[in-house]
Coordinates of C-alpha atoms and ligand atoms in Angstrom, one line a residue:
X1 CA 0.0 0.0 0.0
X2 CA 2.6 2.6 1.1
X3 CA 4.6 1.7 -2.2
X4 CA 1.3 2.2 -4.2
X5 CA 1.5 5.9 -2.6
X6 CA 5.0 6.3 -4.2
X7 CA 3.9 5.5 -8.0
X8 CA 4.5 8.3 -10.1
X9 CA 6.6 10.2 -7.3
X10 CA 9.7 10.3 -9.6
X11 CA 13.8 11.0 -8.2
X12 CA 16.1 12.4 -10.2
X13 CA 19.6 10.8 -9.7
X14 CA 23.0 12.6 -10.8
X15 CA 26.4 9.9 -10.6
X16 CA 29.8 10.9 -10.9
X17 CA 30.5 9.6 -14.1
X18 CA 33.5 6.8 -12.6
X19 CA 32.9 3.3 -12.6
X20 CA 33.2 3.2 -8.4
X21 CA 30.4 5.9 -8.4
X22 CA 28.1 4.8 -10.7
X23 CA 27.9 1.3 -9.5
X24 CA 26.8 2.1 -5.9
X25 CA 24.4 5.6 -7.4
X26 CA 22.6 2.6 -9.5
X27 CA 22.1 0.0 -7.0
X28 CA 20.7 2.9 -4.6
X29 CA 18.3 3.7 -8.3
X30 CA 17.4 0.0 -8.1
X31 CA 16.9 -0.1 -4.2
X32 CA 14.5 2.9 -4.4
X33 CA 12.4 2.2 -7.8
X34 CA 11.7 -1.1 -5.3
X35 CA 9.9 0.8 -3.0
X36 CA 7.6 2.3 -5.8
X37 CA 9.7 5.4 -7.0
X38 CA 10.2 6.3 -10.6
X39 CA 14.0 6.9 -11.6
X40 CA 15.2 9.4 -13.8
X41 CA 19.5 9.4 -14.3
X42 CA 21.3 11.9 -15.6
X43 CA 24.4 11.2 -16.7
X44 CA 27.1 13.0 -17.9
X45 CA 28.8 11.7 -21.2
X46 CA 32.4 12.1 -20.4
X47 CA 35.5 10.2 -19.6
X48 CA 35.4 8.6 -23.3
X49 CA 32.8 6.2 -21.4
X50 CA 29.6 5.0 -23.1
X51 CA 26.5 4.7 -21.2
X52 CA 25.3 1.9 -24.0
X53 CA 25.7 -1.0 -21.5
X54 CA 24.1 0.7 -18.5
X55 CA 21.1 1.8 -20.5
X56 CA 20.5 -2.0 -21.6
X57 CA 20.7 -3.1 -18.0
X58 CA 18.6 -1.0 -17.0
X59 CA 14.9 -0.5 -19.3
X60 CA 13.3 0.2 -16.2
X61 CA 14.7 3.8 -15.9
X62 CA 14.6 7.2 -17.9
X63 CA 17.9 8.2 -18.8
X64 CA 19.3 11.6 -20.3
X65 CA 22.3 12.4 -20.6
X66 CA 24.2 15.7 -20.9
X67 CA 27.6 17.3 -21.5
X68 CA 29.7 17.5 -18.9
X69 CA 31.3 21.2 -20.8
X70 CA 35.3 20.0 -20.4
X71 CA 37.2 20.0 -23.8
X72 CA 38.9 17.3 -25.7
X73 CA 42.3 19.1 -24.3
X74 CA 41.2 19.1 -20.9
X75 CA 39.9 15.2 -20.8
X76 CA 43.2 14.4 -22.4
X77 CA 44.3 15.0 -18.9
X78 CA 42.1 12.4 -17.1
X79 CA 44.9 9.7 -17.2
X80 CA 47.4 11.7 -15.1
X81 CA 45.4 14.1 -12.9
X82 CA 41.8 12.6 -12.0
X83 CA 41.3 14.9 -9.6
X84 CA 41.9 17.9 -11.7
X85 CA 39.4 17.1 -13.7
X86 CA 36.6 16.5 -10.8
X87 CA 37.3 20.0 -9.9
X88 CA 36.5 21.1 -13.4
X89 CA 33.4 19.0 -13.2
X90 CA 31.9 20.9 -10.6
X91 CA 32.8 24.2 -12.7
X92 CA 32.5 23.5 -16.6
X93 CA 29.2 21.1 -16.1
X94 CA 27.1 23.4 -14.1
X95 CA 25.3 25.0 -17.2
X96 CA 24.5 21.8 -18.8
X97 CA 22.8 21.0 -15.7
X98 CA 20.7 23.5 -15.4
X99 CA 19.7 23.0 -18.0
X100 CA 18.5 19.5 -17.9
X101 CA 17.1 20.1 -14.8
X102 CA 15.0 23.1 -15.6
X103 CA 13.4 21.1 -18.6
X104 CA 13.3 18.1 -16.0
X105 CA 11.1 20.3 -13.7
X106 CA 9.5 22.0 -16.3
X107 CA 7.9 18.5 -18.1
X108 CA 7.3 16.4 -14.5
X109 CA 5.9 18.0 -11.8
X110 CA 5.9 14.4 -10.1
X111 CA 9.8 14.7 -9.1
X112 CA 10.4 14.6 -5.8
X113 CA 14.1 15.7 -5.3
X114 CA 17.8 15.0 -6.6
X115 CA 20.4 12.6 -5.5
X116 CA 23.3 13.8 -6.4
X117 CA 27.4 12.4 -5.7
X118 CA 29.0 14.2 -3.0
X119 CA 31.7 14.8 -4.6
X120 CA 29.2 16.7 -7.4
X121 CA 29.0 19.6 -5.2
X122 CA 28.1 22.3 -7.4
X123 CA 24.7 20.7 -8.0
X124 CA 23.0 22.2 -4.5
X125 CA 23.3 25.8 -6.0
X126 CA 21.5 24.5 -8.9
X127 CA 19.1 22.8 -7.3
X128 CA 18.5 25.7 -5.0
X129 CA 17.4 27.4 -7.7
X130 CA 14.5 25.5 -8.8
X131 CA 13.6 24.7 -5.3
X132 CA 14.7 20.9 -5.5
X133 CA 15.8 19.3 -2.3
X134 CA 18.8 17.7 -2.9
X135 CA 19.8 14.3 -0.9
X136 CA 24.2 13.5 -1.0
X137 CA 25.1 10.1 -2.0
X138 CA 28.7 9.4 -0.5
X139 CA 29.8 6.3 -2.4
X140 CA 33.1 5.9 -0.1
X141 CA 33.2 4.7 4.0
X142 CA 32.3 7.2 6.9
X143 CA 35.7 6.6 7.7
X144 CA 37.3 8.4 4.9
X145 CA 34.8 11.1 4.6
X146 CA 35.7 12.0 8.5
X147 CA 39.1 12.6 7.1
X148 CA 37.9 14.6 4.4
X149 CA 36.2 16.9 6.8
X150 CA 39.2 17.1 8.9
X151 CA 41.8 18.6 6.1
X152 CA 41.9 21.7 7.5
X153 CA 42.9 20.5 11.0
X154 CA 45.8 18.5 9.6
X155 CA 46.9 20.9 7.4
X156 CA 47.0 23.8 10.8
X157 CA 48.6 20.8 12.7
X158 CA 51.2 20.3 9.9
X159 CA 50.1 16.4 8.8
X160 CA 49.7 18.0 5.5
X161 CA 51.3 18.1 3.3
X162 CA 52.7 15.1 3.5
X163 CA 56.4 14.9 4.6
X164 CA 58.5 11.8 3.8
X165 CA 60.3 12.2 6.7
X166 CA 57.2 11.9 9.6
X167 CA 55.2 8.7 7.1
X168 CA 55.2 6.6 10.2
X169 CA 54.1 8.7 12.9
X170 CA 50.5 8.6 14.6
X171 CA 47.6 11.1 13.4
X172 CA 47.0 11.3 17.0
X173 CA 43.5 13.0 16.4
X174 CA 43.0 10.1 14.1
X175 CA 43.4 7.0 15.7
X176 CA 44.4 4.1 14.0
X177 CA 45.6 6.0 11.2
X178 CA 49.4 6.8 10.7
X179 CA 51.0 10.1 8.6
X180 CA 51.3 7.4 5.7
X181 CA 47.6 6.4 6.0
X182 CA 46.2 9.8 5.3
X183 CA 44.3 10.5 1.8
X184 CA 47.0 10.6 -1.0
X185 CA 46.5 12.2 -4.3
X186 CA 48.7 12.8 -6.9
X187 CA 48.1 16.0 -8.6
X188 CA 49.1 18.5 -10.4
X189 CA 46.9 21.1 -8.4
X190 CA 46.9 21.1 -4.7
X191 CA 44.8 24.0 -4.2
X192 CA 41.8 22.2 -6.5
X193 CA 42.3 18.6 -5.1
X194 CA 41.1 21.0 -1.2
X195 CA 38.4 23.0 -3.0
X196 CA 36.6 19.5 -4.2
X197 CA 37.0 18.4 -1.0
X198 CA 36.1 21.1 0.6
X199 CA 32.8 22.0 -1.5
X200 CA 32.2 18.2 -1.2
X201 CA 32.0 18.3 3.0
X202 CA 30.4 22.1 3.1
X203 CA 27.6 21.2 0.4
X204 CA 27.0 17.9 1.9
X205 CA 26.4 19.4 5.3
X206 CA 24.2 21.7 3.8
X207 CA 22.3 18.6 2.1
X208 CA 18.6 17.6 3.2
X209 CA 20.1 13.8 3.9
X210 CA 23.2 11.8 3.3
X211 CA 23.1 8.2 2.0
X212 CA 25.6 6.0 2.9
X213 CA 26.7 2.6 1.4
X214 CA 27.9 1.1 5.0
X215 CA 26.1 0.0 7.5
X216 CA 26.2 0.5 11.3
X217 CA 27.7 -3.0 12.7
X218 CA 30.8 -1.9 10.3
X219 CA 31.3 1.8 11.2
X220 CA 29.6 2.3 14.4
X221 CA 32.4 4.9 16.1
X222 CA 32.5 6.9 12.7
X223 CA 29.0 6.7 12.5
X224 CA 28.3 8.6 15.5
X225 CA 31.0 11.2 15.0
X226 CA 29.3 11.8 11.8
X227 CA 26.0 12.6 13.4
X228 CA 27.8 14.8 15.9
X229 CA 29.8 16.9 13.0
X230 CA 26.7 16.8 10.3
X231 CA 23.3 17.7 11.4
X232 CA 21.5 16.3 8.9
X233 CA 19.2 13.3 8.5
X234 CA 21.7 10.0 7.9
X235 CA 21.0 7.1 6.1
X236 CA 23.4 4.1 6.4
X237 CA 21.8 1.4 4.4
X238 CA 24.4 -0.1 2.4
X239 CA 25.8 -3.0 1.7
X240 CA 23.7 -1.9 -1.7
X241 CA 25.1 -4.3 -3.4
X242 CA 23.2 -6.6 -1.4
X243 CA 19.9 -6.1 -1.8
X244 CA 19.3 -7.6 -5.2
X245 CA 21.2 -10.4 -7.2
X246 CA 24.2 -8.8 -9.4
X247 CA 23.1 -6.6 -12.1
X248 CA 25.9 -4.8 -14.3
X249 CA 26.3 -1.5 -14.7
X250 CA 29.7 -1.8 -15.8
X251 CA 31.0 0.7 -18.1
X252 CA 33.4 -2.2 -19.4
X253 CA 32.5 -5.8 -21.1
X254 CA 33.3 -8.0 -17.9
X255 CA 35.5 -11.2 -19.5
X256 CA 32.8 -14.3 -18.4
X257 CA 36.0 -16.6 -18.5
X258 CA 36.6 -15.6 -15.3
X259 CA 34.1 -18.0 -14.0
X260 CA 34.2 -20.4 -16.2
X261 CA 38.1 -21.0 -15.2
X262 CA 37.4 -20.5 -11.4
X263 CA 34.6 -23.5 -11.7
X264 CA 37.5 -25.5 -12.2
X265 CA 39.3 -24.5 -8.9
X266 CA 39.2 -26.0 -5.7
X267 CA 37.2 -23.8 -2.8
X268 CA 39.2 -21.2 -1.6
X269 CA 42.3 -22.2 -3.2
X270 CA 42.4 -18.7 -5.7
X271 CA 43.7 -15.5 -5.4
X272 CA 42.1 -13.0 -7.1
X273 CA 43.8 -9.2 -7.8
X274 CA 42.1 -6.1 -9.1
X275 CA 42.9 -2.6 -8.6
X276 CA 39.7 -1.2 -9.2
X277 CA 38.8 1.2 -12.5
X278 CA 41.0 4.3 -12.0
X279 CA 44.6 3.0 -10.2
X280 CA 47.6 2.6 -12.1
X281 CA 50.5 1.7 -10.5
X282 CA 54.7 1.6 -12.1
X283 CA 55.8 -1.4 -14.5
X284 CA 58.1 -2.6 -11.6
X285 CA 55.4 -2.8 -9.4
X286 CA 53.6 -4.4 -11.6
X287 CA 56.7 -7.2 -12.4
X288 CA 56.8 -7.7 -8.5
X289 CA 52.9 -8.6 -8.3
X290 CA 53.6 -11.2 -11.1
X291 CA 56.7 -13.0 -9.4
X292 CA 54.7 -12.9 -5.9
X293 CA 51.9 -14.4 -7.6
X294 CA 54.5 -16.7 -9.2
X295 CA 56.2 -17.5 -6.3
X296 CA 53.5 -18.0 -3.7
X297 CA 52.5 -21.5 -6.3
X298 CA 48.5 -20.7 -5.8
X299 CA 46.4 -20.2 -8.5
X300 CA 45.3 -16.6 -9.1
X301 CA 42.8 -14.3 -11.4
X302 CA 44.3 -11.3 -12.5
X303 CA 42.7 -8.5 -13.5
X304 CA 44.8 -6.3 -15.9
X305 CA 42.5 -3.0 -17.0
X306 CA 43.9 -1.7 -20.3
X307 CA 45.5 1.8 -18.7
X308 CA 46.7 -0.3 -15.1
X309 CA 50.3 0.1 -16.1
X310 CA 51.5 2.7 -16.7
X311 CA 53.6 3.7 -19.9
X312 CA 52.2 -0.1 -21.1
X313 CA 49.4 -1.1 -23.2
X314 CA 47.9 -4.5 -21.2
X315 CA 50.8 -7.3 -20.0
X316 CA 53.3 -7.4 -23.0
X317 CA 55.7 -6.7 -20.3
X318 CA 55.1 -9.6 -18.4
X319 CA 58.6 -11.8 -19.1
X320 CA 58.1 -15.5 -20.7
X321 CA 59.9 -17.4 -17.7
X322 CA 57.1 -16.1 -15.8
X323 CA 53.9 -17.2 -18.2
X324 CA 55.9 -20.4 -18.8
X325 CA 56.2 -21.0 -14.6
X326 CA 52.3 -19.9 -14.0
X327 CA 50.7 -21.4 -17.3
X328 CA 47.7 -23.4 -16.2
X329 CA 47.6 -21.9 -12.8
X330 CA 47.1 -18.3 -13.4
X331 CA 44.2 -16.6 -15.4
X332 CA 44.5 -12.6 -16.4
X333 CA 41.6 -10.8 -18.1
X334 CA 40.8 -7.2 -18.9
X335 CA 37.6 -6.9 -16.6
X336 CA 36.3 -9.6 -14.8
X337 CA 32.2 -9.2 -13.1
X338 CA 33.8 -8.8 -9.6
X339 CA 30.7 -9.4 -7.3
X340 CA 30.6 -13.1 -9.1
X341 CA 34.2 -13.5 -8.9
X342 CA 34.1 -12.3 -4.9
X343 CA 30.9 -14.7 -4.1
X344 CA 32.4 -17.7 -6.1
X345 CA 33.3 -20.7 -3.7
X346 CA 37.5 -21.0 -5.6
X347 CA 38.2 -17.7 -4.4
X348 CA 40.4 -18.1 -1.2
X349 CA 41.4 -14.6 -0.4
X350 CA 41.4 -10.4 -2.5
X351 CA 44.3 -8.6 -2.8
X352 CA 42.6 -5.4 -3.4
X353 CA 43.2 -1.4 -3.9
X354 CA 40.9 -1.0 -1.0
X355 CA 38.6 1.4 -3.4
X356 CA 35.3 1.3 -1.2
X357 CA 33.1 -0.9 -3.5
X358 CA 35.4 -3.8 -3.6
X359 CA 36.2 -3.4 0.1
X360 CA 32.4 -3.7 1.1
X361 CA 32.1 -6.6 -1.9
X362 CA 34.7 -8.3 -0.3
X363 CA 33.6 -7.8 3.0
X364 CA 30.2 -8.9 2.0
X365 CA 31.5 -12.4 0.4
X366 CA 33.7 -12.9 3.8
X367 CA 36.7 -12.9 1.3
X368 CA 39.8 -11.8 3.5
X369 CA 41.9 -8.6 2.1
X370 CA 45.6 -8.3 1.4
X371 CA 45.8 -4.6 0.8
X372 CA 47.4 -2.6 -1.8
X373 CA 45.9 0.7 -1.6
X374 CA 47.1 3.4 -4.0
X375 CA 45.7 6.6 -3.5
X376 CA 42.9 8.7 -1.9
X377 CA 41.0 7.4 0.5
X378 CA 41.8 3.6 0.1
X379 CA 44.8 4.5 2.0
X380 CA 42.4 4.7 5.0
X381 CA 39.9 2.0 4.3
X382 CA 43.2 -0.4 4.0
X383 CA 43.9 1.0 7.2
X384 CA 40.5 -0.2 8.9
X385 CA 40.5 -3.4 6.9
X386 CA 43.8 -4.6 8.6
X387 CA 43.3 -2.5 12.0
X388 CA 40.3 -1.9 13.1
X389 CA 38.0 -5.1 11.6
X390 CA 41.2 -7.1 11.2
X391 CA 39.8 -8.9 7.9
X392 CA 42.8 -8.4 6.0
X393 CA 47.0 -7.4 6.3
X394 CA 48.4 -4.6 4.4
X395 CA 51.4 -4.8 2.8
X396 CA 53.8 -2.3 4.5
X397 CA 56.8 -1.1 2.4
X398 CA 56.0 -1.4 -1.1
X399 CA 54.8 -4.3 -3.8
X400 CA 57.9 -6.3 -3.2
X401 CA 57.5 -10.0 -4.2
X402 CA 58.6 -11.7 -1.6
X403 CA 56.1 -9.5 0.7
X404 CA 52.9 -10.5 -1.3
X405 CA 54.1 -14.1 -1.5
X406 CA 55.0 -14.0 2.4
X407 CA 50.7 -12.1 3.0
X408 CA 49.7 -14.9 0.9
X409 CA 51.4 -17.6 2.3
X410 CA 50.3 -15.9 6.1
X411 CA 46.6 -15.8 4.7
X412 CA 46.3 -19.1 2.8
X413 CA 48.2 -21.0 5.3
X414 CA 48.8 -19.8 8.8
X415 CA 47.3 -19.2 12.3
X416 CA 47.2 -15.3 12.0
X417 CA 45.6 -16.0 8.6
X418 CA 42.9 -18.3 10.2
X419 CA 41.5 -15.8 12.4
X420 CA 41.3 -12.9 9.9
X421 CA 39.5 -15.6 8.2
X422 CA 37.3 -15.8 11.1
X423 CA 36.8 -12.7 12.0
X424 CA 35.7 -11.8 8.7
X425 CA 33.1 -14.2 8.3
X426 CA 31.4 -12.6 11.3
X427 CA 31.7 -9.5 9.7
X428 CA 30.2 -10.9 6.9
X429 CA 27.3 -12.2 9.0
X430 CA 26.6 -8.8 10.2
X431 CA 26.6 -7.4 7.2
X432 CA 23.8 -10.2 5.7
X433 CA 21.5 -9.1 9.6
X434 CA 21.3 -5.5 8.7
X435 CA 19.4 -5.9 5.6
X436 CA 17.2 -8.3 7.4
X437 CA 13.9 -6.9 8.6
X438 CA 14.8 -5.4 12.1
X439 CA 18.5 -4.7 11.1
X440 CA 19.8 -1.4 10.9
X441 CA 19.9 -0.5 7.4
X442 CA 16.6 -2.2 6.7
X443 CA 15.3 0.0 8.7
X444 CA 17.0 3.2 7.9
X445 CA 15.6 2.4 4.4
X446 CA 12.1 2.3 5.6
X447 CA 13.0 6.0 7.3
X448 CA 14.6 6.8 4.0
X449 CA 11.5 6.1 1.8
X450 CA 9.4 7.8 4.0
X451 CA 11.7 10.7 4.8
X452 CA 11.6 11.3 0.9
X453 CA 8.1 11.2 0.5
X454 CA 7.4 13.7 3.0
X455 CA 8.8 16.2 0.5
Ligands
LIG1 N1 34.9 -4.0 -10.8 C1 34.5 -4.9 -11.8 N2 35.3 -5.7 -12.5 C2 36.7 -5.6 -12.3 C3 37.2 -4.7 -11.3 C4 36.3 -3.9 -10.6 O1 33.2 -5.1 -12.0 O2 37.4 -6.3 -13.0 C5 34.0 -3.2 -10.1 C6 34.0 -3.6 -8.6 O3 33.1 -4.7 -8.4 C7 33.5 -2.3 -7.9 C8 34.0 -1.3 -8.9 O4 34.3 -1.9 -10.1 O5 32.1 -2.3 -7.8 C9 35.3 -0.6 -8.4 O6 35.0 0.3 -7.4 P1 36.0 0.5 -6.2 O7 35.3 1.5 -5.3 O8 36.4 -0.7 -5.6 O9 37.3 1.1 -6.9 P2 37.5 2.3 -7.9 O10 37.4 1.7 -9.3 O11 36.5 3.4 -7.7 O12 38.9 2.7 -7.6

């Protein structure tokens, strides 16, 4: 009956345009056109990415999509300097949508309100204007975005920038993090990497509601702290992922072989290794992965995204003594469908960037972590996976091979490696109760749905 009420109410939904930001903005379109909303996506056609695959997956919603005003010149830049261009997103896009939305409003005078990426933050002036509330999605951990919001205090208390020298040293604001630990970007322009961010925390506070994909059980302590330093209606009620079976909305064909070769495993005897959709990491780096993998005799699934390595094209570099020693036992593809890969019973352990998607996929699957974590804030949700929930090691002091061989050998094999397993099983169990009716992102949906139809 209540989702009867909701037919026709329609919500306009507005991802950052990223594969780790679209995933979790269409599982939330999906968990709220389940409760009887219409859906309406804008997306914004840039990045080189095509929207052709998500559209298929998904008939049941309206899509438009828009320009997102940067210039071929400017997107050239996307490879080195991600952040650069976010913080021309939020400048160059903002006529384009405008102007969607004022048709948008215009034609339907059944929507409801925007959801829009935090990091999108010029969108709450624009919605302003046409008297839209606006609700923030934040697609990473509490964790990370408690970090974001305390920038300016470690840059007055001199944690930032970064000093080689002090890596190891305690945030001692910010327990369990370490200097090291802190979000990393490289760019080219400090000053816009701190204006994203800080647009992204100031807009968000001045939000009517935040969405997160987390749940209590995982980040209780940040979850309170958040309350406490945003006064704005919350709602934790990830895992997203969870709520339905699989459904793709991947902006890249995801190689099917990937199963089909890990139905031919053992359970729990394969490692699998992505770094996500935006990473890239240095040919040696890369070189010591492959002999760890090599060395450490279990099978593995690689993932290798054209664009991974950089100043290479896929794995030409990998040497022959190295395909010769893993042939049979190792499997590399382009793009694998991750969620499958993570719940299939071969898989034994994730060595992971530690971007927040495949952290909560993982954690979701009860896969243990061996993390990598690159940049951003995966620095500090490798941090929580291997010291605060203890579901995974981090490899300290580089990729070297005989480190990842030694975290797999410590994982597959050993005591220490036994109770991360077990511990993250019960994590995983808590994560399965909160959806359940009674559990805490159940019901924070049910406050959600009827939070957004009281507008
Ligand atoms: N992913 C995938 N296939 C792959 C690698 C990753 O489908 O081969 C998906 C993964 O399941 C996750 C997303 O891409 O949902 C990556 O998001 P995450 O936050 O982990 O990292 P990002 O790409 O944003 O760095």
């Amino acid at each position: 009956m209540e989702e009867q009420g909701r037919k026709g109410r329609r919500l306009l939904l507005f991802p950052l345009p990223l594969q780790g930001h679209i995933n979790p903005m269409l599982q939330l379109a999906n968990i709220l056109h389940s409760k009887g909303f219409s859906i309406t996506i804008i997306l914004a056609d840039n990045f080189n990415t095509s929207s052709n695959n998500i559209r298929a997956n998904y008939p049941h919603f309206t899509f438009h999509t828009i320009s997102d005003g940067i210039s071929e010149d400017e997107k050239a830049k996307i490879d080195i300097d991600v952040l650069s261009l976010l913080s021309l997103f939020n400048e160059k896009c903002v006529p384009h949508f405008r102007k969607v939305l004022r048709e948008l409003v215009l034609e339907d005078s059944n929507i409801v309100c925007l959801i829009s990426d935090s990091i999108l933050h010029f969108t709450k002036a624009v919605a302003d204007r046409f008297k839209l509330p606006r609700l923030v999605l934040r697609t990473g951990g509490v964790c990370s975005l408690l970090i974001f919001a305390a920038i300016p205090l470690l840059r007055n208390k001199a944690y930032l920038p970064l000093q080689e020298s002090r890596l190891e040293e305690a945030v001692e604001e910010l327990p369990p993090l370490r200097i090291k630990d802190l979000p990393l970007f490289k760019t080219c322009n400090v000053d816009a990497l701190y204006q994203v961010i800080e647009g992204m925390i100031r807009e968000t506070k001045a939000s009517s509601g935040l969405i997160l994909n987390s749940f209590e059980q995982l980040e209780q302590f940040s979850m309170s702290k958040l309350r406490h330093d945003f006064p704005i209606p919350i709602f934790p009620i990830g895992p997203f992922h969870s709520h339905f079976p699989a459904s793709s909305s991947s902006l890249m064909s995801q190689d099917q072989t990937s199963i089909s070769w890990l139905d031919t495993r053992p359970p729990k005897s394969v490692i699998y290794i992505s770094f996500g959709s935006v990473a890239a990491i240095e040919v040696n780096d890369f070189l010591e992965i492959a002999w760890g993998l090599a060395n450490s005799n279990y099978p593995f699934l690689w993932v290798v995204r054209p664009g991974l390595i950089c100043g290479s094209e896929w794995i030409e570099l990998l040497p022959s003594e190295f395909l010769e020693r893993v042939d049979g036992r190792g499997h590399i593809v382009k793009w694998a469908p991750q969620q499958q890969v993570l719940a299939h019973p071969a898989v034994g352990a994730f060595c992971t960037h530690n971007g927040w998607n495949s952290t909560l996929e993982s954690i979701c699957e009860g896969v243990p972590m061996i993390c990598m974590p690159c940049f951003g804030d995966q620095m500090v949700n490798a941090r929580y996976v291997s010291h605060v929930w203890k579901v995974g090691v981090q490899l300290e002091n580089g990729l070297k091979r005989t480190n990842i061989e030694n975290a797999i050998r410590m994982l597959m094999e050993e005591e220490e490696g036994k109770q991360i397993k077990e511990r993250m099983l019960e994590l995983k169990e808590k994560a399965n109760l909160c959806l359940k009716p009674g559990g805490s992102s159940y019901e924070s949906l049910r406050s959600l749905t009827s939070y957004i139809s009281s507008f």
